Amino acid sequence: MKAIAQFVVRVSLPPELTDLQHLMRNLRWSWHRPTRDLFAAIDQQAWDRVRHNPVELLAAVTAERLEQLRRDDAFLQRLADARRDLDDYLASGGWYAEQLAAGEQLPQAIAYFSPEFGITEALPQYSGGLGILAGDHLKAASDLGVPVLGVGLFYHSGYFSQGLAADGWQLESYPDLHPRLLLRRLRDAGGDPVLISLDLPGGRTLWAQVLIVEVGRVSLLLLDTNVPANTDEALRRTTDRLYGGGPEQRIAQELLLGVGGVRAIRAYCAVTGSPQPEVYHTNEGHAGFQGLERIRELTTGEGLDFDAALQVVRAGTVFTTHTPVPAGIDRFEKSLAARFLTEDRALPGVPLDRILELGSESDPAMFNMAHLGFRLGQRSNGVSRLHGQVSREMFASLWPGFPLDEVPIGSVTNGVHAPTWVGRHMLADGLASDLPDDELWQRRNLSRAALVEEIRRRTRESLLARGRSPAEIGWVDAMFDPDVLTVGFARRVPSYKRLTLMLRDPERLRAILLHPTRPVQIVLAGKSHPADDGGKELIKAMVQFADDPAVRHRITFLPDYDMAMARFLYAGCDVWLNNPLRPLEACGTSGMKSALNGGLNLSIRDGWWDEMYDGENGWAIPTADGVEDPARRDELEAAALYQLLESAVTPDFYERDAAGNPPRWLRRVRHTLRDLGPKVDATRMLRDYLRDLYAPAARSGEVLRRDEYAAATGLADAITRIRNAWPNVAVRSVEVAGDRQPGDEEPVALGTALTVRAVVDLGGLDASDVRVETAVGRPSADGSLEDVDYVPMSVVPGDLATYEAQIDLDRQGPMGYTVRVTPRHEALTGPAELGLLVTA
Ligand SMILES: *Cc1c(COP(=O)(O)O)cnc(C)c1O
């Protein structure tokens, strides 16, 4: 790999066309259709060939064509319009500016860290949903004017390109990416490229340049180690691939992303005069080291001690967890982490034992990046309601003893960026859902027909690449039918997503595909992680099934799933299929993109679909939740899937009225567009993050920084005091005033008020350090309480150890109660934050 020394466009554009360069430098073109169409109009074939990269397009276009365009008034007019539109977009402050003008207290900047960003297929720095989400997050922030600053890595070969061998086995190749003008370097005031450094074991220093991608109003900083300063080839390759290499490379990448990322932000703000972020959002655990670098800054730069610095960092940090799959949790051998993090290395001055404690988990030999994320972020969330609940169960051990609904992990359901994902035929002047039946159906037909063309083109290419001769593949010209119900399934291929569930009963699937009057056609795509041979076996099985001459005109697996293919699929498929093993799909977003185009979801009730399925916007595949045997469970769920396709989905699609439209189908499509559209929109997600997480985090951080961090020191001292005293805190006795005693047989009349009294030993703490409550609820079989209400208890005047509360028995049936003590401090978000709890 050679260091990229220059970022130059090879063509010199005629002066009439220089606005093209202005347009391509800001990736807003990736979701602004008129600008994309303008690029495509330069040379449609070249545009497709260069994966929609305008820089490469201009390098590929002939001088004659440029000469023609220079004199094409209509083209010049479109160019001028596009430029004006971009300039107007960048100049206006958007929704955020209105909020600020209305006096809302909002952060001045938010840093958003992610190991991958999917903004456009021309910049393939993503492997799947996590990266696409990060891209959509930046785009929605741009549209709303939210001051987000993205931070990631630049991978020279991105993820991999997927091909197929003759037998269907996945082949990987790693293109060398030269995105040139899509990025620019961060330079200091003197014009020299800024270099970020990070000390690694063995006395080595890793250097990285900072590449800036403009995403509308938002900037994205990508750190890149492919620079001459790294004379060691291995160091230079640190960021060569996304999720490549072994643990050493992975931890070096994550240190660069987190620690180097913060250093890049400091350099960027210094050079550009941009405000420093008040909130740091880590999208999944990989960027968790950012919090440690901020601790280092505060201890070595501001003179805070570790504990006060930790509180400042926590207050301003939001952590989002993205997977309930245990194997998906990012962990390192503790010894490896220690080698990279020991005192004189990446984070000089930060005590190693404190770092290791922050990443500790049940296995003492491991360092857990998710645990680090929760411990460094005062606020955290999962990515759908169900995933929030699953995460509270999964990470409950970090807050031992607390009931699950008090485990402080919330949820913000993901969303998708509509302008990126709505296909051209579904764009309407008003709402597509308001179109009359004829027109709505016509648009769905046009989208499907465009997809069929694309499927034929891609299948032809794939078969040629797999060694078939042109003479053997004439049938491809007529494969798939623009009038047949089209089902899509495209996503990464980890085992829990069950790519091959539909192959459980191959005969039944064949019958569905080949039904004489109500046929179905299925298009599949997805990459398996290069190290996952199990996933590659699934792809091979799918490809071999689709190779069968009896069904190959109705089912196909397209290689090299990426954003460009995805847009065709979401726009053209009538049904979007998802059959994960519940509840392992954290959210899932492809179905949302399909819904924005009027596609109907046919899905297991997992992730987003669990909360948004309403009976009318698609179908829920029943799950065999309690069934332990995985083969049996697959069999039951596959049978339910076939059943739905045969007796619910196809009848609705093929029923036609006198005008030839499918009335029941269109009712569902219209309902989906109208009702799901706003709920799955990424701007809804961004507003949720702002209201529930970013704005509160900015306020917490601001409070702790006041008076030269006096509040941070006060909070850290209080926490230390509380932790030290906690082993001595105890509830000595609990009684109900009067004759009633726990265990009395005689029922109490509804509406009775009881006084609960407890003697509490505060272990030397002040009354103001604790919260004493009566928990009232229903006794459950295991002896705990369910459906609990907490009633605050107050000190009985004159008796500092006795607390009292009055409880109203306003529910029928058996009731139980207990008394609990938790820490209290105004800077804590709730009773569970410190994970300390004493009960009677
Ligand atoms: C949306 C998207 C994904 C994520 O899909 P899921 O349903 O969340 O698995 C993956 N890859 C691409 C290219 C996408 O556009």
PDB file of N, CA, C and O and ligand atoms in Angstrom, residues 126-130 132-133 136 416 421 490-492 496-497 561-564 566-567 570 576 578 585 587-591 593 608, ligand 1:
ATOM      1  N   TYR A 126     -18.369   1.134   5.569  1.00  0.00           N
ATOM      2  CA  TYR A 126     -19.402   0.537   6.418  1.00  0.00           C
ATOM      3  C   TYR A 126     -19.507  -0.939   6.093  1.00  0.00           C
ATOM      4  O   TYR A 126     -19.165  -1.369   4.995  1.00  0.00           O
ATOM      5  N   SER A 127     -19.982  -1.717   7.084  1.00  0.00           N
ATOM      6  CA  SER A 127     -20.216  -3.137   6.822  1.00  0.00           C
ATOM      7  C   SER A 127     -21.697  -3.466   6.886  1.00  0.00           C
ATOM      8  O   SER A 127     -22.135  -4.451   6.324  1.00  0.00           O
ATOM      9  N   GLY A 128     -22.468  -2.651   7.570  1.00  0.00           N
ATOM     10  CA  GLY A 128     -23.888  -2.973   7.696  1.00  0.00           C
ATOM     11  C   GLY A 128     -24.644  -1.888   8.423  1.00  0.00           C
ATOM     12  O   GLY A 128     -24.274  -0.709   8.369  1.00  0.00           O
ATOM     13  N   GLY A 129     -25.674  -2.320   9.142  1.00  0.00           N
ATOM     14  CA  GLY A 129     -26.625  -1.395   9.736  1.00  0.00           C
ATOM     15  C   GLY A 129     -26.008  -0.335  10.646  1.00  0.00           C
ATOM     16  O   GLY A 129     -26.446   0.811  10.643  1.00  0.00           O
ATOM     17  N   LEU A 130     -24.975  -0.707  11.413  1.00  0.00           N
ATOM     18  CA  LEU A 130     -24.368   0.254  12.343  1.00  0.00           C
ATOM     19  C   LEU A 130     -23.816   1.466  11.585  1.00  0.00           C
ATOM     20  O   LEU A 130     -24.001   2.610  11.991  1.00  0.00           O
ATOM     21  N   ILE A 132     -24.571   2.393   8.412  1.00  0.00           N
ATOM     22  CA  ILE A 132     -25.618   3.112   7.678  1.00  0.00           C
ATOM     23  C   ILE A 132     -26.371   4.027   8.649  1.00  0.00           C
ATOM     24  O   ILE A 132     -26.698   5.172   8.340  1.00  0.00           O
ATOM     25  N   LEU A 133     -26.597   3.515   9.835  1.00  0.00           N
ATOM     26  CA  LEU A 133     -27.264   4.325  10.862  1.00  0.00           C
ATOM     27  C   LEU A 133     -26.443   5.576  11.157  1.00  0.00           C
ATOM     28  O   LEU A 133     -26.986   6.682  11.268  1.00  0.00           O
ATOM     29  N   ASP A 136     -26.890   7.983   8.386  1.00  0.00           N
ATOM     30  CA  ASP A 136     -28.212   8.600   8.441  1.00  0.00           C
ATOM     31  C   ASP A 136     -28.301   9.602   9.597  1.00  0.00           C
ATOM     32  O   ASP A 136     -28.996  10.617   9.504  1.00  0.00           O
ATOM     33  N   VAL A 416     -34.396   6.201   9.781  1.00  0.00           N
ATOM     34  CA  VAL A 416     -33.653   6.201   8.511  1.00  0.00           C
ATOM     35  C   VAL A 416     -33.868   7.526   7.781  1.00  0.00           C
ATOM     36  O   VAL A 416     -34.907   8.178   7.931  1.00  0.00           O
ATOM     37  N   TRP A 421     -33.244   7.335   1.032  1.00  0.00           N
ATOM     38  CA  TRP A 421     -33.789   5.998   0.789  1.00  0.00           C
ATOM     39  C   TRP A 421     -35.084   5.957  -0.008  1.00  0.00           C
ATOM     40  O   TRP A 421     -35.538   4.883  -0.381  1.00  0.00           O
ATOM     41  N   ALA A 490     -32.271  -8.719   2.342  1.00  0.00           N
ATOM     42  CA  ALA A 490     -30.868  -8.318   2.155  1.00  0.00           C
ATOM     43  C   ALA A 490     -30.366  -7.756   3.467  1.00  0.00           C
ATOM     44  O   ALA A 490     -30.970  -6.850   4.043  1.00  0.00           O
ATOM     45  N   ARG A 491     -29.262  -8.297   3.930  1.00  0.00           N
ATOM     46  CA  ARG A 491     -28.657  -7.857   5.192  1.00  0.00           C
ATOM     47  C   ARG A 491     -27.386  -8.651   5.394  1.00  0.00           C
ATOM     48  O   ARG A 491     -27.092  -9.563   4.642  1.00  0.00           O
ATOM     49  N   ARG A 492     -26.580  -8.274   6.391  1.00  0.00           N
ATOM     50  CA  ARG A 492     -25.419  -9.084   6.728  1.00  0.00           C
ATOM     51  C   ARG A 492     -25.873 -10.513   7.011  1.00  0.00           C
ATOM     52  O   ARG A 492     -27.059 -10.758   7.246  1.00  0.00           O
ATOM     53  N   TYR A 496     -27.785 -15.420  13.374  1.00  0.00           N
ATOM     54  CA  TYR A 496     -29.089 -15.100  13.969  1.00  0.00           C
ATOM     55  C   TYR A 496     -30.059 -14.478  12.971  1.00  0.00           C
ATOM     56  O   TYR A 496     -31.257 -14.469  13.173  1.00  0.00           O
ATOM     57  N   LYS A 497     -29.556 -13.961  11.862  1.00  0.00           N
ATOM     58  CA  LYS A 497     -30.482 -13.369  10.875  1.00  0.00           C
ATOM     59  C   LYS A 497     -31.110 -14.423   9.958  1.00  0.00           C
ATOM     60  O   LYS A 497     -32.013 -14.133   9.190  1.00  0.00           O
ATOM     61  N   TYR A 561     -23.745  -6.679  -1.910  1.00  0.00           N
ATOM     62  CA  TYR A 561     -24.763  -5.791  -1.347  1.00  0.00           C
ATOM     63  C   TYR A 561     -24.094  -4.499  -0.891  1.00  0.00           C
ATOM     64  O   TYR A 561     -23.134  -4.503  -0.137  1.00  0.00           O
ATOM     65  N   ASP A 562     -24.588  -3.372  -1.348  1.00  0.00           N
ATOM     66  CA  ASP A 562     -24.093  -2.076  -0.876  1.00  0.00           C
ATOM     67  C   ASP A 562     -25.238  -1.060  -0.959  1.00  0.00           C
ATOM     68  O   ASP A 562     -26.373  -1.424  -1.269  1.00  0.00           O
ATOM     69  N   MET A 563     -24.942   0.189  -0.668  1.00  0.00           N
ATOM     70  CA  MET A 563     -26.020   1.186  -0.610  1.00  0.00           C
ATOM     71  C   MET A 563     -26.699   1.376  -1.959  1.00  0.00           C
ATOM     72  O   MET A 563     -27.890   1.661  -2.019  1.00  0.00           O
ATOM     73  N   ALA A 564     -25.942   1.234  -3.048  1.00  0.00           N
ATOM     74  CA  ALA A 564     -26.534   1.448  -4.366  1.00  0.00           C
ATOM     75  C   ALA A 564     -27.553   0.352  -4.662  1.00  0.00           C
ATOM     76  O   ALA A 564     -28.685   0.625  -5.088  1.00  0.00           O
ATOM     77  N   ALA A 566     -28.974  -1.472  -2.438  1.00  0.00           N
ATOM     78  CA  ALA A 566     -30.005  -1.374  -1.409  1.00  0.00           C
ATOM     79  C   ALA A 566     -31.131  -0.431  -1.840  1.00  0.00           C
ATOM     80  O   ALA A 566     -32.304  -0.723  -1.654  1.00  0.00           O
ATOM     81  N   ARG A 567     -30.759   0.690  -2.453  1.00  0.00           N
ATOM     82  CA  ARG A 567     -31.809   1.638  -2.848  1.00  0.00           C
ATOM     83  C   ARG A 567     -32.775   1.019  -3.850  1.00  0.00           C
ATOM     84  O   ARG A 567     -33.984   1.227  -3.767  1.00  0.00           O
ATOM     85  N   TYR A 570     -35.025  -1.575  -1.807  1.00  0.00           N
ATOM     86  CA  TYR A 570     -36.046  -0.967  -0.935  1.00  0.00           C
ATOM     87  C   TYR A 570     -37.163  -0.339  -1.766  1.00  0.00           C
ATOM     88  O   TYR A 570     -38.321  -0.371  -1.389  1.00  0.00           O
ATOM     89  N   TRP A 576     -40.865  -6.784   2.320  1.00  0.00           N
ATOM     90  CA  TRP A 576     -39.531  -6.867   2.888  1.00  0.00           C
ATOM     91  C   TRP A 576     -39.554  -7.903   3.999  1.00  0.00           C
ATOM     92  O   TRP A 576     -40.301  -7.765   4.958  1.00  0.00           O
ATOM     93  N   ASN A 578     -37.983 -10.263   6.995  1.00  0.00           N
ATOM     94  CA  ASN A 578     -36.946 -10.313   8.035  1.00  0.00           C
ATOM     95  C   ASN A 578     -37.319 -11.408   9.018  1.00  0.00           C
ATOM     96  O   ASN A 578     -38.398 -11.375   9.596  1.00  0.00           O
ATOM     97  N   GLU A 585     -32.252  -9.227  17.062  1.00  0.00           N
ATOM     98  CA  GLU A 585     -32.154  -8.087  16.154  1.00  0.00           C
ATOM     99  C   GLU A 585     -32.375  -6.830  16.991  1.00  0.00           C
ATOM    100  O   GLU A 585     -33.478  -6.581  17.455  1.00  0.00           O
ATOM    101  N   CYS A 587     -32.464  -3.558  16.320  1.00  0.00           N
ATOM    102  CA  CYS A 587     -33.525  -2.731  15.743  1.00  0.00           C
ATOM    103  C   CYS A 587     -33.869  -3.241  14.353  1.00  0.00           C
ATOM    104  O   CYS A 587     -34.960  -3.689  14.087  1.00  0.00           O
ATOM    105  N   GLY A 588     -32.861  -3.228  13.445  1.00  0.00           N
ATOM    106  CA  GLY A 588     -33.145  -3.533  12.042  1.00  0.00           C
ATOM    107  C   GLY A 588     -33.634  -2.253  11.414  1.00  0.00           C
ATOM    108  O   GLY A 588     -34.509  -1.576  11.957  1.00  0.00           O
ATOM    109  N   THR A 589     -33.043  -1.865  10.304  1.00  0.00           N
ATOM    110  CA  THR A 589     -33.500  -0.617   9.675  1.00  0.00           C
ATOM    111  C   THR A 589     -33.889  -0.804   8.222  1.00  0.00           C
ATOM    112  O   THR A 589     -34.531   0.064   7.655  1.00  0.00           O
ATOM    113  N   SER A 590     -33.514  -1.948   7.616  1.00  0.00           N
ATOM    114  CA  SER A 590     -33.829  -2.088   6.191  1.00  0.00           C
ATOM    115  C   SER A 590     -35.345  -2.080   5.977  1.00  0.00           C
ATOM    116  O   SER A 590     -35.839  -1.497   5.004  1.00  0.00           O
ATOM    117  N   GLY A 591     -36.082  -2.696   6.894  1.00  0.00           N
ATOM    118  CA  GLY A 591     -37.537  -2.716   6.758  1.00  0.00           C
ATOM    119  C   GLY A 591     -38.133  -1.311   6.827  1.00  0.00           C
ATOM    120  O   GLY A 591     -39.161  -1.023   6.201  1.00  0.00           O
ATOM    121  N   LYS A 593     -36.677   1.341   5.637  1.00  0.00           N
ATOM    122  CA  LYS A 593     -36.427   1.981   4.340  1.00  0.00           C
ATOM    123  C   LYS A 593     -37.413   1.465   3.301  1.00  0.00           C
ATOM    124  O   LYS A 593     -37.878   2.214   2.442  1.00  0.00           O
ATOM    125  N   TRP A 608     -37.416  -3.022  15.833  1.00  0.00           N
ATOM    126  CA  TRP A 608     -38.411  -1.962  15.585  1.00  0.00           C
ATOM    127  C   TRP A 608     -39.789  -2.524  15.297  1.00  0.00           C
ATOM    128  O   TRP A 608     -40.802  -1.916  15.629  1.00  0.00           O
TER     129      TRP A 608
HETATM  130  C1  LIG B   1     -30.063  -0.470   5.969  1.00  0.00           C
HETATM  131  C2  LIG B   1     -28.899  -1.236   5.543  1.00  0.00           C
HETATM  132  C3  LIG B   1     -28.398  -2.272   6.345  1.00  0.00           C
HETATM  133  C4  LIG B   1     -29.027  -2.644   7.667  1.00  0.00           C
HETATM  134  O1  LIG B   1     -30.113  -3.501   7.471  1.00  0.00           O
HETATM  135  P1  LIG B   1     -30.730  -4.322   8.685  1.00  0.00           P
HETATM  136  O2  LIG B   1     -32.110  -4.591   8.320  1.00  0.00           O
HETATM  137  O3  LIG B   1     -30.655  -3.434   9.892  1.00  0.00           O
HETATM  138  O4  LIG B   1     -29.906  -5.544   8.840  1.00  0.00           O
HETATM  139  C5  LIG B   1     -27.292  -2.966   5.909  1.00  0.00           C
HETATM  140  N1  LIG B   1     -26.692  -2.660   4.744  1.00  0.00           N
HETATM  141  C6  LIG B   1     -27.160  -1.695   3.936  1.00  0.00           C
HETATM  142  C7  LIG B   1     -26.460  -1.409   2.664  1.00  0.00           C
HETATM  143  C8  LIG B   1     -28.269  -0.947   4.317  1.00  0.00           C
HETATM  144  O5  LIG B   1     -28.702   0.038   3.526  1.00  0.00           O
END
